Amino acid sequence: MSEQRRRRPGSHRRRTGLRGRGRGRGRRSLLALALSAFLLVGVCAATGIAWDPFAAGDRPGTAAAPAVGGPWPTGLASPTGSATPGGSGQDPGIGHGASPGPDGAGDGGTGSGGGAGAEQHRAGALPFDLPDPATLRSSGRKLVFAHYFTPYPLSLDNAAAADDYYARNYLEPNGENGKHKAYGGLLRDRPLPVAPKGGDWELANLRQEVATARAAGLDGFTLDLLSLSGKNWERSNQLMEAARSVDPQFKVMLMPDMTSLDTDDPGVLADALAALGKQPAAHRLADGRLVVSPFKAEQKNAAWWAKVLDTLRTRHGIGTAFVPLFLDFGAHNGEFAPISYGFSEWGSRSYVGQEGSARDVQRAHAMGKIWMQPVSVQDARPNQGVYDEAGNTATLRATWHRAIEDGADWVQLTTWNDYSEGSQFAPSLHNGHAYLDLSSYYLTRFKTGDWPRIVRDTLYVTSRTQFAATAPSGDQHLLMSLRKGSAAARDTVEVLSFLASPAAVRTTVGSATSSYEAPAGVHARLLPLRTGTSSATVVRDGRSGASAELPYRVQQRAQVQDLQYYAVTSGR
């Protein structure tokens, strides 16, 4: 094992799947108030089952992030706004290229982290003009998928959001008869609530998710197949139909989850893959081969997988392009190479240690394989007692840059909607569309080869609602701790500005107000976290412009531990 491999944080580990319902969150009174407000604009939720997905996996090595006021990694903005040696404080490629098409239509609340009902990009929501799907798809080989996790659809019971299953059991520490009380509840966030629907509301909600992903520029979903029967299997089939009905070009890549599936029979899995693979939405190559990308493929050896592929061919007449996703790519790529079209890995969820991905892309390409790169935003898992320091949006930006600079062929956003690990890109109650909107910027560069031209000022503000060391005041006694290999915990507010031309940015963090000059393009500014609310406003020629305020206050005390970064955009 090389020194580089030892230093690099490894992929996160999942544990064997549980097939029960999940649950909750603290601060019920605040949650109820927020959800009641959503009801005023007609938003609600709906049904399913939850699953306990990932186990904490140790990663070799540690890396520390400096405290506010100290030096920062190359290319990241310092708390004073000055660039570190070798870095400009901006993302590369800023201001270059042009966007060839208009943004999609939609609606949303301006400056709100949980704007109601915005399921497609409304005009002006983004700092650039997002090319239309046909233009983005013309890039050919460059594809972007998001990992769809069936236990957490938009709605679990088609009930009003203030008292639906998410609110009563997943976001409430004492929900599900106290099943998750020890760690303060199963979830800390939920899908952006939707209004109850008549008819087949589950299919309608899945169609809405497909439309949202499509509007953000995604090519499809990778579908986490947790089981071959029951609710998750039913929802998997519904998602295939939803994709077909919304856009025949939006594809679903089959990803059997080998930490959860309970069959050792290659034929049983092959039959299930064939049933889904024959549906029009199944992702196939231009030559007709069905793409199969198992999660933690190394759970079974290559010989076992060869039997699955052979059964698909001989029993069902289906050729396959096998793209195994590993938790340890280095240990298994050689064994799997003869049967594989490409490779992928789950990746790490902190902004440090991402440089090693270049080696894996190069190794895959040297073997004549395509590479699907993981791109992530954050990771905090109360039920497993572990989190990664995402550094506000630093992890999102770092992982996208690795995909772009290292020459990945495909990208997988990890994840679209796994709220139990806090890794969601999908529009959510606490983040609105902010992370998905940000991802669209990098997606456009990845697919077109040009950095989009920024045509409207847009601000993204992120912070936690409590300090990293805050001890919960409620009954939670199992706390999250930092994963090995992660950057050190930090307490910061980040203002990420996309400016068409230089301007001042006026900030308020609690009782502290300040102003700084931000350059054109993309610029990250870090400020010390304080109790109260955080906001930022663009000021140019003495006039106030784009403005964003986080709708959730930072508290000195908290009932439960919540280490996710909340986000808001001025564009909605």
PDB file of N, CA, C and O in Angstrom, residues 115-141:
ATOM      1  N   GLY A 115     -38.098  27.432   0.270  1.00  0.00           N
ATOM      2  CA  GLY A 115     -39.123  28.011  -0.581  1.00  0.00           C
ATOM      3  C   GLY A 115     -40.121  26.972  -1.037  1.00  0.00           C
ATOM      4  O   GLY A 115     -39.764  25.858  -1.363  1.00  0.00           O
ATOM      5  N   ALA A 116     -41.395  27.303  -1.083  1.00  0.00           N
ATOM      6  CA  ALA A 116     -42.436  26.324  -1.328  1.00  0.00           C
ATOM      7  C   ALA A 116     -42.665  26.088  -2.795  1.00  0.00           C
ATOM      8  O   ALA A 116     -42.741  26.993  -3.587  1.00  0.00           O
ATOM      9  N   GLY A 117     -42.768  24.826  -3.141  1.00  0.00           N
ATOM     10  CA  GLY A 117     -43.293  24.434  -4.430  1.00  0.00           C
ATOM     11  C   GLY A 117     -42.356  24.569  -5.610  1.00  0.00           C
ATOM     12  O   GLY A 117     -42.738  24.272  -6.726  1.00  0.00           O
ATOM     13  N   ALA A 118     -41.119  24.983  -5.424  1.00  0.00           N
ATOM     14  CA  ALA A 118     -40.232  25.181  -6.566  1.00  0.00           C
ATOM     15  C   ALA A 118     -39.640  23.851  -6.979  1.00  0.00           C
ATOM     16  O   ALA A 118     -38.670  23.407  -6.415  1.00  0.00           O
ATOM     17  N   GLU A 119     -40.208  23.198  -7.977  1.00  0.00           N
ATOM     18  CA  GLU A 119     -39.738  21.894  -8.386  1.00  0.00           C
ATOM     19  C   GLU A 119     -38.918  21.952  -9.658  1.00  0.00           C
ATOM     20  O   GLU A 119     -38.376  20.962 -10.092  1.00  0.00           O
ATOM     21  N   GLN A 120     -38.876  23.095 -10.322  1.00  0.00           N
ATOM     22  CA  GLN A 120     -37.985  23.299 -11.446  1.00  0.00           C
ATOM     23  C   GLN A 120     -37.325  24.662 -11.257  1.00  0.00           C
ATOM     24  O   GLN A 120     -37.819  25.516 -10.545  1.00  0.00           O
ATOM     25  N   HIS A 121     -36.169  24.815 -11.911  1.00  0.00           N
ATOM     26  CA  HIS A 121     -35.480  26.096 -11.798  1.00  0.00           C
ATOM     27  C   HIS A 121     -36.350  27.196 -12.400  1.00  0.00           C
ATOM     28  O   HIS A 121     -36.711  27.137 -13.561  1.00  0.00           O
ATOM     29  N   ARG A 122     -36.687  28.201 -11.611  1.00  0.00           N
ATOM     30  CA  ARG A 122     -37.412  29.315 -12.190  1.00  0.00           C
ATOM     31  C   ARG A 122     -36.407  30.236 -12.865  1.00  0.00           C
ATOM     32  O   ARG A 122     -35.225  30.243 -12.556  1.00  0.00           O
ATOM     33  N   ALA A 123     -36.890  31.012 -13.808  1.00  0.00           N
ATOM     34  CA  ALA A 123     -36.020  31.938 -14.522  1.00  0.00           C
ATOM     35  C   ALA A 123     -35.353  32.881 -13.530  1.00  0.00           C
ATOM     36  O   ALA A 123     -36.007  33.496 -12.701  1.00  0.00           O
ATOM     37  N   GLY A 124     -34.043  32.976 -13.606  1.00  0.00           N
ATOM     38  CA  GLY A 124     -33.314  33.869 -12.725  1.00  0.00           C
ATOM     39  C   GLY A 124     -32.906  33.263 -11.406  1.00  0.00           C
ATOM     40  O   GLY A 124     -32.309  33.949 -10.580  1.00  0.00           O
ATOM     41  N   ALA A 125     -33.199  31.989 -11.168  1.00  0.00           N
ATOM     42  CA  ALA A 125     -32.823  31.375  -9.895  1.00  0.00           C
ATOM     43  C   ALA A 125     -31.327  31.132  -9.804  1.00  0.00           C
ATOM     44  O   ALA A 125     -30.761  31.110  -8.717  1.00  0.00           O
ATOM     45  N   LEU A 126     -30.690  30.955 -10.941  1.00  0.00           N
ATOM     46  CA  LEU A 126     -29.267  30.624 -10.986  1.00  0.00           C
ATOM     47  C   LEU A 126     -28.449  31.845 -11.392  1.00  0.00           C
ATOM     48  O   LEU A 126     -28.961  32.762 -12.036  1.00  0.00           O
ATOM     49  N   PRO A 127     -27.171  31.856 -11.055  1.00  0.00           N
ATOM     50  CA  PRO A 127     -26.326  32.982 -11.450  1.00  0.00           C
ATOM     51  C   PRO A 127     -25.954  32.958 -12.930  1.00  0.00           C
ATOM     52  O   PRO A 127     -25.356  33.903 -13.424  1.00  0.00           O
ATOM     53  N   PHE A 128     -26.302  31.887 -13.617  1.00  0.00           N
ATOM     54  CA  PHE A 128     -25.980  31.741 -15.029  1.00  0.00           C
ATOM     55  C   PHE A 128     -27.209  31.185 -15.745  1.00  0.00           C
ATOM     56  O   PHE A 128     -28.187  30.787 -15.115  1.00  0.00           O
ATOM     57  N   ASP A 129     -27.172  31.172 -17.063  1.00  0.00           N
ATOM     58  CA  ASP A 129     -28.262  30.604 -17.845  1.00  0.00           C
ATOM     59  C   ASP A 129     -27.973  29.129 -18.093  1.00  0.00           C
ATOM     60  O   ASP A 129     -27.046  28.790 -18.847  1.00  0.00           O
ATOM     61  N   LEU A 130     -28.740  28.276 -17.457  1.00  0.00           N
ATOM     62  CA  LEU A 130     -28.537  26.837 -17.582  1.00  0.00           C
ATOM     63  C   LEU A 130     -28.939  26.382 -18.983  1.00  0.00           C
ATOM     64  O   LEU A 130     -30.058  26.644 -19.424  1.00  0.00           O
ATOM     65  N   PRO A 131     -28.044  25.711 -19.690  1.00  0.00           N
ATOM     66  CA  PRO A 131     -28.424  25.193 -21.005  1.00  0.00           C
ATOM     67  C   PRO A 131     -29.612  24.239 -20.897  1.00  0.00           C
ATOM     68  O   PRO A 131     -29.816  23.597 -19.870  1.00  0.00           O
ATOM     69  N   ASP A 132     -30.381  24.136 -21.962  1.00  0.00           N
ATOM     70  CA  ASP A 132     -31.510  23.218 -21.940  1.00  0.00           C
ATOM     71  C   ASP A 132     -31.008  21.774 -21.949  1.00  0.00           C
ATOM     72  O   ASP A 132     -29.839  21.510 -22.269  1.00  0.00           O
ATOM     73  N   PRO A 133     -31.854  20.804 -21.569  1.00  0.00           N
ATOM     74  CA  PRO A 133     -31.408  19.412 -21.486  1.00  0.00           C
ATOM     75  C   PRO A 133     -30.768  18.895 -22.776  1.00  0.00           C
ATOM     76  O   PRO A 133     -29.776  18.162 -22.731  1.00  0.00           O
ATOM     77  N   ALA A 134     -31.326  19.258 -23.927  1.00  0.00           N
ATOM     78  CA  ALA A 134     -30.773  18.770 -25.188  1.00  0.00           C
ATOM     79  C   ALA A 134     -29.341  19.256 -25.387  1.00  0.00           C
ATOM     80  O   ALA A 134     -28.469  18.496 -25.845  1.00  0.00           O
ATOM     81  N   THR A 135     -29.075  20.503 -25.030  1.00  0.00           N
ATOM     82  CA  THR A 135     -27.715  21.039 -25.159  1.00  0.00           C
ATOM     83  C   THR A 135     -26.765  20.333 -24.206  1.00  0.00           C
ATOM     84  O   THR A 135     -25.648  19.949 -24.587  1.00  0.00           O
ATOM     85  N   LEU A 136     -27.187  20.134 -22.967  1.00  0.00           N
ATOM     86  CA  LEU A 136     -26.333  19.449 -22.005  1.00  0.00           C
ATOM     87  C   LEU A 136     -26.078  18.002 -22.423  1.00  0.00           C
ATOM     88  O   LEU A 136     -24.979  17.479 -22.242  1.00  0.00           O
ATOM     89  N   ARG A 137     -27.072  17.359 -22.996  1.00  0.00           N
ATOM     90  CA  ARG A 137     -26.908  15.960 -23.401  1.00  0.00           C
ATOM     91  C   ARG A 137     -26.050  15.808 -24.644  1.00  0.00           C
ATOM     92  O   ARG A 137     -25.557  14.718 -24.928  1.00  0.00           O
ATOM     93  N   SER A 138     -25.866  16.895 -25.373  1.00  0.00           N
ATOM     94  CA  SER A 138     -25.060  16.822 -26.586  1.00  0.00           C
ATOM     95  C   SER A 138     -23.589  16.578 -26.292  1.00  0.00           C
ATOM     96  O   SER A 138     -22.803  16.291 -27.200  1.00  0.00           O
ATOM     97  N   SER A 139     -23.213  16.682 -25.001  1.00  0.00           N
ATOM     98  CA  SER A 139     -21.824  16.414 -24.618  1.00  0.00           C
ATOM     99  C   SER A 139     -21.465  14.954 -24.804  1.00  0.00           C
ATOM    100  O   SER A 139     -20.299  14.595 -24.778  1.00  0.00           O
ATOM    101  N   GLY A 140     -22.477  14.097 -24.962  1.00  0.00           N
ATOM    102  CA  GLY A 140     -22.205  12.694 -25.272  1.00  0.00           C
ATOM    103  C   GLY A 140     -21.809  11.870 -24.076  1.00  0.00           C
ATOM    104  O   GLY A 140     -22.658  11.420 -23.309  1.00  0.00           O
ATOM    105  N   ARG A 141     -20.533  11.706 -23.855  1.00  0.00           N
ATOM    106  CA  ARG A 141     -20.044  10.757 -22.848  1.00  0.00           C
ATOM    107  C   ARG A 141     -20.180  11.259 -21.420  1.00  0.00           C
ATOM    108  O   ARG A 141     -20.212  10.467 -20.495  1.00  0.00           O
TER     109      ARG A 141
END
